[in-house]
């Protein structure tokens, strides 16, 4: 399934972001909690490029919203030389137990690299839906905006990203200027730094 999205870090408090969105006509849709375990096989060379490491990771996710779902996901992302996502596909299967799935993966040589806890609220205006994410690792406030079905009719991902960038700019929020923040890369960098420092 083709996805095009942008993720930005917001340098404002959650309450301020919500107030600005509501003033623009966005309405609350849902609140959820996602707990993600990034797991890689012990044969993966953690000193190699972060993008190569993450390409070999499986993601165990517990999603707690109106319903609870548990899954194993593999994200196949292709990056350009600057780290921008050229394309991405996602494969996902449901599981009954994250702890059992983790135990099975550990039994065949996988290990947990890091955990990301994501408290999100989703707001929508028309067909535009965005998730405001309060993340514990890497700590910060982020907004994730995915392209709509209509926008995905454009086959050139760079043009779709330009549309999304314009939507984010129109929110008048204090952003860092990076429209493709990669939370998993930041978390992996921190893990590597901790292992070097210790």
Coordinates of N, CA and C in Angstrom, one line a residue:
X1 N 0.8 -1.2 0.0 CA 0.0 0.0 0.0 C 0.9 1.2 0.0
X2 N 0.7 2.1 -1.0 CA 1.5 3.3 -1.1 C 1.1 4.3 -0.1
X3 N 2.1 4.9 0.6 CA 1.8 6.0 1.5 C 2.7 7.1 1.3
X4 N 2.2 8.4 1.4 CA 3.1 9.5 1.3 C 2.7 10.4 2.5
X5 N 3.7 10.7 3.4 CA 3.4 11.5 4.6 C 4.6 12.4 4.9
X6 N 4.3 13.4 5.6 CA 5.4 14.3 6.2 C 5.2 14.3 7.7
X7 N 6.3 14.4 8.4 CA 6.3 14.5 9.8 C 7.2 15.7 10.2
X8 N 6.6 16.5 11.1 CA 7.3 17.7 11.5 C 7.4 17.8 13.0
X9 N 8.4 18.4 13.6 CA 8.5 18.6 15.0 C 8.0 20.0 15.3
X10 N 7.1 20.1 16.3 CA 6.5 21.4 16.6 C 7.1 22.0 17.9
X11 N 7.5 23.2 17.8 CA 8.1 23.9 19.0 C 7.0 24.7 19.7
X12 N 5.9 24.1 20.0 CA 4.8 24.7 20.8 C 4.3 23.7 21.8
X13 N 3.5 24.2 22.7 CA 2.8 23.2 23.6 C 1.6 22.6 22.9
X14 N 1.2 21.5 23.4 CA 0.1 20.8 22.8 C -1.2 21.6 22.8
X15 N -1.5 22.3 23.9 CA -2.7 23.1 24.0 C -2.7 24.2 23.0
X16 N -1.5 24.8 22.7 CA -1.4 25.9 21.7 C -1.7 25.4 20.3
X17 N -1.2 24.2 20.0 CA -1.4 23.6 18.7 C -2.9 23.3 18.5
X18 N -3.5 22.7 19.5 CA -4.9 22.4 19.4 C -5.8 23.6 19.2
X19 N -5.4 24.7 20.0 CA -6.2 25.9 19.9 C -6.1 26.5 18.4
X20 N -4.9 26.5 17.9 CA -4.7 27.0 16.5 C -5.4 26.2 15.5
X21 N -5.4 24.8 15.6 CA -6.1 24.0 14.7 C -7.6 24.2 14.8
X22 N -8.1 24.3 16.0 CA -9.6 24.5 16.1 C -10.0 25.8 15.6
X23 N -9.2 26.9 15.7 CA -9.4 28.2 15.2 C -9.5 28.1 13.6
X24 N -8.8 27.2 13.0 CA -8.8 27.0 11.6 C -9.9 26.0 11.1
X25 N -10.7 25.6 12.1 CA -11.8 24.7 11.7 C -11.6 23.2 11.8
X26 N -10.5 22.8 12.3 CA -10.2 21.4 12.5 C -11.0 20.9 13.7
X27 N -11.5 19.7 13.6 CA -12.3 19.1 14.7 C -11.6 17.8 15.2
X28 N -11.8 17.6 16.5 CA -11.2 16.4 17.2 C -11.9 15.1 16.6
X29 N -11.1 14.1 16.3 CA -11.6 12.8 15.8 C -11.4 11.7 16.9
X30 N -10.2 11.6 17.3 CA -9.9 10.5 18.3 C -8.6 10.7 19.0
X31 N -8.4 10.0 20.1 CA -7.2 10.0 20.8 C -6.7 8.5 20.9
X32 N -5.4 8.3 20.8 CA -4.9 6.9 20.9 C -3.5 6.9 21.5
X33 N -3.2 5.7 21.9 CA -1.8 5.4 22.4 C -1.2 4.3 21.6
X34 N 0.0 4.5 21.1 CA 0.7 3.4 20.4 C 2.0 3.1 21.1
X35 N 2.2 1.8 21.3 CA 3.5 1.4 21.9 C 4.2 0.5 20.9
X36 N 5.4 1.0 20.5 CA 6.1 0.3 19.4 C 7.5 -0.2 19.9
X37 N 7.7 -1.5 19.6 CA 9.0 -2.1 19.9 C 9.7 -2.3 18.5
X38 N 10.9 -1.7 18.3 CA 11.7 -1.9 17.1 C 12.6 -3.0 17.4
X39 N 12.5 -4.1 16.6 CA 13.3 -5.3 16.8 C 14.1 -5.6 15.6
X40 N 15.4 -6.0 15.8 CA 16.3 -6.4 14.7 C 17.0 -7.7 15.1
X41 N 17.3 -8.5 14.1 CA 18.1 -9.7 14.4 C 19.5 -9.4 14.9
X42 N 20.0 -10.2 15.7 CA 21.3 -10.0 16.3 C 22.4 -10.0 15.3
X43 N 22.2 -10.5 14.1 CA 23.2 -10.5 13.0 C 23.3 -9.1 12.3
X44 N 22.3 -8.2 12.6 CA 22.3 -6.9 12.0 C 23.5 -6.1 12.6
X45 N 24.3 -5.5 11.8 CA 25.4 -4.7 12.2 C 24.9 -3.3 12.6
X46 N 24.8 -3.1 13.9 CA 24.3 -1.8 14.4 C 25.2 -0.6 14.2
X47 N 26.5 -0.9 13.8 CA 27.4 0.2 13.5 C 27.2 0.7 12.1
X48 N 26.4 0.0 11.3 CA 26.1 0.4 9.9 C 25.2 1.6 9.9
X49 N 24.9 2.1 8.7 CA 24.1 3.2 8.5 C 22.7 3.0 9.1
X50 N 22.1 4.0 9.8 CA 20.9 3.9 10.5 C 19.7 3.4 9.5
X51 N 19.7 4.0 8.3 CA 18.7 3.6 7.4 C 18.8 2.1 7.0
X52 N 20.0 1.6 6.9 CA 20.2 0.1 6.7 C 19.7 -0.7 7.9
X53 N 20.0 -0.2 9.1 CA 19.5 -0.9 10.3 C 18.0 -1.0 10.3
X54 N 17.4 0.2 10.1 CA 15.9 0.2 10.2 C 15.2 -0.6 9.1
X55 N 15.9 -0.7 8.0 CA 15.3 -1.5 6.9 C 15.2 -2.9 7.3
X56 N 16.0 -3.4 8.3 CA 16.0 -4.8 8.7 C 15.2 -5.0 10.0
X57 N 14.4 -3.9 10.4 CA 13.7 -4.0 11.7 C 12.2 -4.5 11.4
X58 N 11.7 -5.2 12.4 CA 10.3 -5.4 12.5 C 9.8 -4.6 13.6
X59 N 8.5 -4.1 13.5 CA 7.9 -3.2 14.5 C 6.8 -4.0 15.1
X60 N 6.8 -4.2 16.5 CA 5.7 -4.7 17.2 C 4.9 -3.6 17.8
X61 N 3.6 -3.5 17.4 CA 2.8 -2.3 17.9 C 1.6 -2.8 18.6
X62 N 1.3 -2.1 19.7 CA 0.1 -2.2 20.4 C -0.6 -0.8 20.2
X63 N -1.8 -0.8 19.7 CA -2.5 0.4 19.4 C -3.8 0.4 20.3
X64 N -3.9 1.4 21.1 CA -5.0 1.5 22.1 C -5.8 2.8 21.8
X65 N -7.0 2.6 21.2 CA -7.8 3.7 20.9 C -9.2 3.3 21.2
X66 N -10.2 3.5 20.3 CA -11.5 3.0 20.5 C -11.5 1.5 20.6
X67 N -10.6 0.9 19.9 CA -10.4 -0.5 20.0 C -8.9 -0.8 20.3
X68 N -8.5 -2.0 20.6 CA -7.1 -2.3 20.8 C -6.7 -3.3 19.7
X69 N -5.6 -3.0 19.0 CA -5.0 -3.9 18.0 C -3.6 -4.1 18.3
X70 N -3.1 -5.3 17.9 CA -1.7 -5.6 18.1 C -1.2 -6.2 16.7
X71 N 0.0 -5.8 16.3 CA 0.5 -6.2 15.0 C 2.0 -6.2 14.9
X72 N 2.4 -6.9 13.9 CA 3.9 -6.9 13.5 C 3.9 -6.2 12.1
X73 N 4.7 -5.2 12.0 CA 4.8 -4.4 10.8 C 6.2 -4.4 10.3
X74 N 6.3 -4.5 8.9 CA 7.6 -4.2 8.3 C 7.4 -3.0 7.3
X75 N 8.2 -2.0 7.5 CA 8.1 -0.8 6.6 C 9.3 -0.9 5.6
X76 N 9.0 -0.9 4.4 CA 10.0 -1.0 3.3 C 10.1 0.4 2.8
X77 N 11.1 1.2 3.2 CA 11.3 2.6 2.8 C 12.5 2.7 1.9
X78 N 12.4 3.5 0.9 CA 13.5 3.8 0.0 C 13.9 5.2 0.2
X79 N 15.2 5.5 0.5 CA 15.6 6.9 0.8 C 16.5 7.4 -0.4
X80 N 16.5 8.7 -0.5 CA 17.5 9.3 -1.4 C 18.8 9.5 -0.6
X81 N 19.8 10.1 -1.3 CA 21.1 10.3 -0.7 C 21.0 11.3 0.5
X82 N 20.0 12.1 0.6 CA 19.8 13.1 1.7 C 19.0 12.6 2.8
X83 N 18.5 11.3 2.7 CA 17.7 10.8 3.8 C 16.2 11.0 3.6
X84 N 15.8 11.6 2.5 CA 14.4 11.9 2.2 C 13.8 10.6 1.7
X85 N 12.5 10.3 2.1 CA 11.9 9.1 1.7 C 11.4 9.2 0.2
X86 N 11.9 8.3 -0.6 CA 11.5 8.3 -2.0 C 10.1 7.6 -2.2
X87 N 10.0 6.4 -1.5 CA 8.8 5.6 -1.5 C 8.8 4.8 -0.3
X88 N 7.6 4.3 0.1 CA 7.5 3.4 1.2 C 6.2 2.5 1.0
X89 N 6.4 1.3 1.5 CA 5.3 0.3 1.5 C 5.3 -0.3 2.9
X90 N 4.1 -0.7 3.3 CA 4.0 -1.3 4.7 C 3.3 -2.6 4.6
X91 N 3.9 -3.6 5.3 CA 3.3 -4.9 5.4 C 2.9 -5.1 6.9
X92 N 1.7 -5.6 7.1 CA 1.3 -5.7 8.5 C 0.4 -6.9 8.7
X93 N 0.7 -7.6 9.8 CA -0.2 -8.8 10.2 C -0.6 -8.6 11.7
X94 N -1.8 -9.0 12.0 CA -2.3 -8.9 13.3 C -1.8 -10.1 14.1
X95 N -1.5 -9.8 15.4 CA -1.1 -10.8 16.4 C -2.0 -10.7 17.6
X96 N -2.1 -11.8 18.3 CA -3.0 -11.8 19.5 C -2.2 -11.3 20.7
X97 N -0.9 -11.5 20.8 CA -0.1 -11.2 21.9 C 1.2 -10.6 21.5
X98 N 1.5 -9.3 21.9 CA 2.8 -8.7 21.6 C 3.9 -9.4 22.4
X99 N 3.6 -9.8 23.7 CA 4.6 -10.4 24.5 C 5.0 -11.8 23.9
X100 N 4.1 -12.5 23.4 CA 4.4 -13.8 22.8 C 5.1 -13.6 21.5
X101 N 4.7 -12.6 20.7 CA 5.4 -12.3 19.4 C 6.8 -11.9 19.7
X102 N 7.0 -11.1 20.7 CA 8.4 -10.7 21.1 C 9.2 -11.9 21.6
X103 N 8.6 -12.8 22.4 CA 9.3 -14.0 22.9 C 9.7 -14.9 21.7
X104 N 8.8 -15.0 20.7 CA 9.2 -15.8 19.5 C 10.3 -15.2 18.7
X105 N 10.3 -13.9 18.5 CA 11.3 -13.3 17.8 C 12.7 -13.4 18.5
X106 N 12.6 -13.2 19.8 CA 13.9 -13.3 20.6 C 14.4 -14.8 20.5
X107 N 13.5 -15.7 20.5 CA 13.9 -17.1 20.4 C 14.7 -17.4 19.1
X108 N 14.4 -16.6 18.0 CA 15.1 -16.8 16.7 C 16.2 -15.7 16.5
X109 N 16.6 -15.1 17.6 CA 17.8 -14.2 17.5 C 17.5 -12.7 17.4
X110 N 16.2 -12.3 17.5 CA 15.9 -10.9 17.4 C 16.1 -10.3 18.8
X111 N 16.3 -8.9 18.8 CA 16.4 -8.2 20.1 C 15.7 -6.9 20.0
X112 N 15.2 -6.3 21.1 CA 14.6 -5.0 21.1 C 15.7 -4.0 21.0
X113 N 15.6 -3.1 20.0 CA 16.5 -2.0 19.9 C 16.1 -0.8 20.7
X114 N 14.8 -0.5 20.6 CA 14.3 0.6 21.3 C 12.8 0.6 21.3
X115 N 12.2 1.3 22.2 CA 10.7 1.4 22.4 C 10.3 2.8 22.2
X116 N 9.2 3.1 21.4 CA 8.6 4.4 21.2 C 7.2 4.4 21.7
X117 N 6.9 5.3 22.6 CA 5.5 5.5 23.2 C 5.0 6.8 22.6
X118 N 3.8 6.6 22.0 CA 3.2 7.7 21.2 C 1.8 8.0 21.7
X119 N 1.6 9.1 22.4 CA 0.2 9.6 22.8 C -0.2 10.6 21.7
X120 N -1.3 10.2 20.9 CA -1.7 11.0 19.8 C -3.2 11.5 19.9
X121 N -3.4 12.7 19.3 CA -4.8 13.1 19.1 C -4.9 13.4 17.6
X122 N -6.0 13.0 17.0 CA -6.2 13.2 15.6 C -7.3 14.3 15.4
X123 N -6.9 15.2 14.5 CA -7.9 16.3 14.1 C -8.1 16.2 12.6
X124 N -9.3 16.7 12.2 CA -9.6 16.6 10.8 C -10.4 17.8 10.3
X125 N -10.1 18.2 9.1 CA -10.9 19.3 8.4 C -11.1 18.8 7.0
X126 N -12.3 18.6 6.6 CA -12.6 18.1 5.2 C -12.0 16.7 5.1
X127 N -11.1 16.5 4.1 CA -10.5 15.2 3.9 C -9.1 15.2 4.5
X128 N -8.7 16.3 5.1 CA -7.3 16.4 5.7 C -7.4 16.0 7.2
X129 N -6.6 14.9 7.4 CA -6.5 14.4 8.8 C -5.1 14.4 9.2
X130 N -4.8 14.9 10.5 CA -3.4 14.9 11.0 C -3.4 14.4 12.4
X131 N -2.3 13.8 12.8 CA -2.1 13.3 14.1 C -1.1 14.2 14.8
X132 N -1.4 14.7 16.0 CA -0.5 15.4 16.9 C 0.0 14.4 17.8
X133 N 1.3 14.1 17.8 CA 2.0 13.1 18.6 C 2.9 13.6 19.7
X134 N 2.5 13.2 20.9 CA 3.4 13.5 22.0 C 4.2 12.2 22.2
X135 N 5.5 12.3 21.9 CA 6.4 11.1 21.9 C 7.3 11.1 23.1
X136 N 7.5 10.0 23.7 CA 8.4 9.9 24.9 C 9.8 9.6 24.4
X137 N 10.0 8.9 23.3 CA 11.3 8.6 22.8 C 11.2 8.5 21.2
X138 N 11.8 9.5 20.5 CA 12.5 10.7 21.0 C 11.4 11.7 21.5
X139 N 11.8 12.3 22.7 CA 10.8 13.2 23.4 C 10.6 14.4 22.5
X140 N 9.3 14.7 22.4 CA 8.9 15.9 21.6 C 7.5 15.9 21.1
X141 N 7.0 16.9 20.5 CA 5.7 17.0 19.9 C 5.8 17.1 18.4
X142 N 5.1 16.2 17.7 CA 5.3 16.0 16.3 C 3.9 16.0 15.7
X143 N 3.8 16.4 14.4 CA 2.6 16.3 13.6 C 2.9 15.4 12.4
X144 N 2.1 14.4 12.2 CA 2.2 13.5 11.0 C 1.0 13.8 10.1
X145 N 1.3 14.1 8.9 CA 0.2 14.4 7.9 C 0.4 13.4 6.7
X146 N -0.7 12.6 6.5 CA -0.6 11.7 5.4 C -1.4 12.2 4.2
X147 N -1.0 11.9 3.0 CA -1.7 12.3 1.8 C -3.1 11.6 1.7
X148 N -4.0 12.3 1.2 CA -5.4 11.8 1.0 C -5.4 10.9 -0.3
X149 N -6.5 10.2 -0.4 CA -6.6 9.4 -1.6 C -6.6 10.3 -2.9
X150 N -7.2 11.4 -2.8 CA -7.2 12.4 -3.9 C -5.8 12.8 -4.2
X151 N -5.1 13.2 -3.2 CA -3.7 13.6 -3.4 C -2.8 12.5 -4.0
X152 N -3.1 11.3 -3.6 CA -2.3 10.1 -4.1 C -2.6 9.8 -5.6
X153 N -3.6 10.4 -6.2 CA -3.8 10.3 -7.6 C -2.6 10.8 -8.4
X154 N -1.9 11.8 -7.8 CA -0.7 12.3 -8.4 C 0.4 11.3 -8.1
X155 N 1.0 10.8 -9.2 CA 2.0 9.7 -9.1 C 3.3 10.1 -8.6
X156 N 3.7 11.4 -8.8 CA 5.0 11.9 -8.4 C 5.0 12.2 -6.9
X157 N 5.7 11.4 -6.1 CA 5.7 11.6 -4.6 C 6.2 13.0 -4.2
X158 N 7.1 13.5 -5.0 CA 7.7 14.8 -4.6 C 6.6 15.9 -4.7
X159 N 5.8 15.8 -5.7 CA 4.7 16.7 -5.9 C 3.6 16.6 -4.8
X160 N 3.4 15.4 -4.4 CA 2.5 15.1 -3.3 C 3.0 15.7 -2.0
X161 N 4.3 15.5 -1.8 CA 5.0 16.1 -0.6 C 4.9 17.6 -0.6
X162 N 5.0 18.2 -1.7 CA 4.9 19.7 -1.8 C 3.5 20.2 -1.4
X163 N 2.5 19.4 -1.8 CA 1.1 19.7 -1.4 C 1.0 19.6 0.2
X164 N 1.6 18.5 0.7 CA 1.5 18.4 2.2 C 2.3 19.5 2.9
X165 N 3.4 19.8 2.4 CA 4.2 20.9 3.0 C 3.4 22.2 3.0
X166 N 2.7 22.5 1.9 CA 1.9 23.7 1.9 C 0.8 23.7 2.9
X167 N 0.2 22.5 3.1 CA -0.8 22.3 4.1 C -0.3 22.6 5.5
X168 N 0.9 22.0 5.8 CA 1.5 22.2 7.1 C 1.9 23.7 7.3
X169 N 2.4 24.4 6.3 CA 2.8 25.8 6.4 C 1.6 26.6 6.7
X170 N 0.4 26.3 6.2 CA -0.8 27.0 6.3 C -1.4 27.0 7.8
X171 N -0.8 26.0 8.6 CA -1.3 25.9 10.0 C -0.7 27.0 10.9
X172 N 0.4 27.7 10.4 CA 1.0 28.8 11.1 C 1.5 28.3 12.5
X173 N 2.2 27.1 12.5 CA 2.8 26.6 13.8 C 4.3 26.9 13.7
X174 N 4.9 26.8 14.9 CA 6.3 27.0 15.0 C 7.0 25.6 14.8
X175 N 7.5 25.4 13.6 CA 8.1 24.2 13.2 C 9.6 24.3 13.1
X176 N 10.3 23.2 13.1 CA 11.8 23.2 13.0 C 12.3 23.5 11.6
X177 N 11.5 23.3 10.6 CA 11.9 23.4 9.2 C 12.2 22.1 8.5
X178 N 12.3 21.0 9.3 CA 12.5 19.7 8.7 C 11.1 19.1 8.5
X179 N 10.7 18.8 7.3 CA 9.4 18.2 7.0 C 9.4 16.7 6.9
X180 N 10.5 16.1 7.1 CA 10.6 14.7 7.1 C 11.4 14.2 8.3
X181 N 10.9 14.6 9.5 CA 11.5 14.1 10.7 C 11.3 12.6 10.8
X182 N 12.4 11.9 11.1 CA 12.4 10.4 11.2 C 12.6 10.1 12.7
X183 N 11.5 9.9 13.4 CA 11.6 9.6 14.9 C 12.4 8.4 15.2
X184 N 12.3 7.3 14.4 CA 13.0 6.1 14.6 C 14.5 6.3 14.4
X185 N 14.9 7.1 13.5 CA 16.3 7.4 13.2 C 16.9 8.1 14.5
X186 N 16.1 9.1 15.0 CA 16.5 9.9 16.2 C 16.7 8.9 17.4
X187 N 15.7 8.0 17.6 CA 15.8 7.1 18.7 C 17.0 6.1 18.5
X188 N 17.2 5.6 17.3 CA 18.3 4.7 17.0 C 19.7 5.5 17.3
X189 N 19.8 6.7 16.8 CA 21.0 7.5 17.1 C 21.3 7.6 18.6
X190 N 20.2 7.8 19.4 CA 20.4 7.9 20.8 C 20.9 6.6 21.4
X191 N 20.4 5.5 20.9 CA 20.8 4.2 21.4 C 22.3 4.0 21.1
X192 N 22.7 4.3 19.9 CA 24.1 4.1 19.5 C 25.0 5.0 20.3
X193 N 24.5 6.2 20.6 CA 25.4 7.2 21.4 C 25.5 6.7 22.8
X194 N 24.4 6.1 23.4 CA 24.5 5.6 24.7 C 25.5 4.4 24.8
X195 N 25.5 3.5 23.7 CA 26.4 2.4 23.8 C 27.8 2.8 23.6
X196 N 28.1 3.9 22.8 CA 29.4 4.4 22.7 C 29.9 5.0 24.0
X197 N 29.0 5.8 24.6 CA 29.4 6.5 25.9 C 29.6 5.6 27.1
X198 N 29.0 4.4 27.0 CA 29.1 3.6 28.2 C 30.2 2.6 28.1

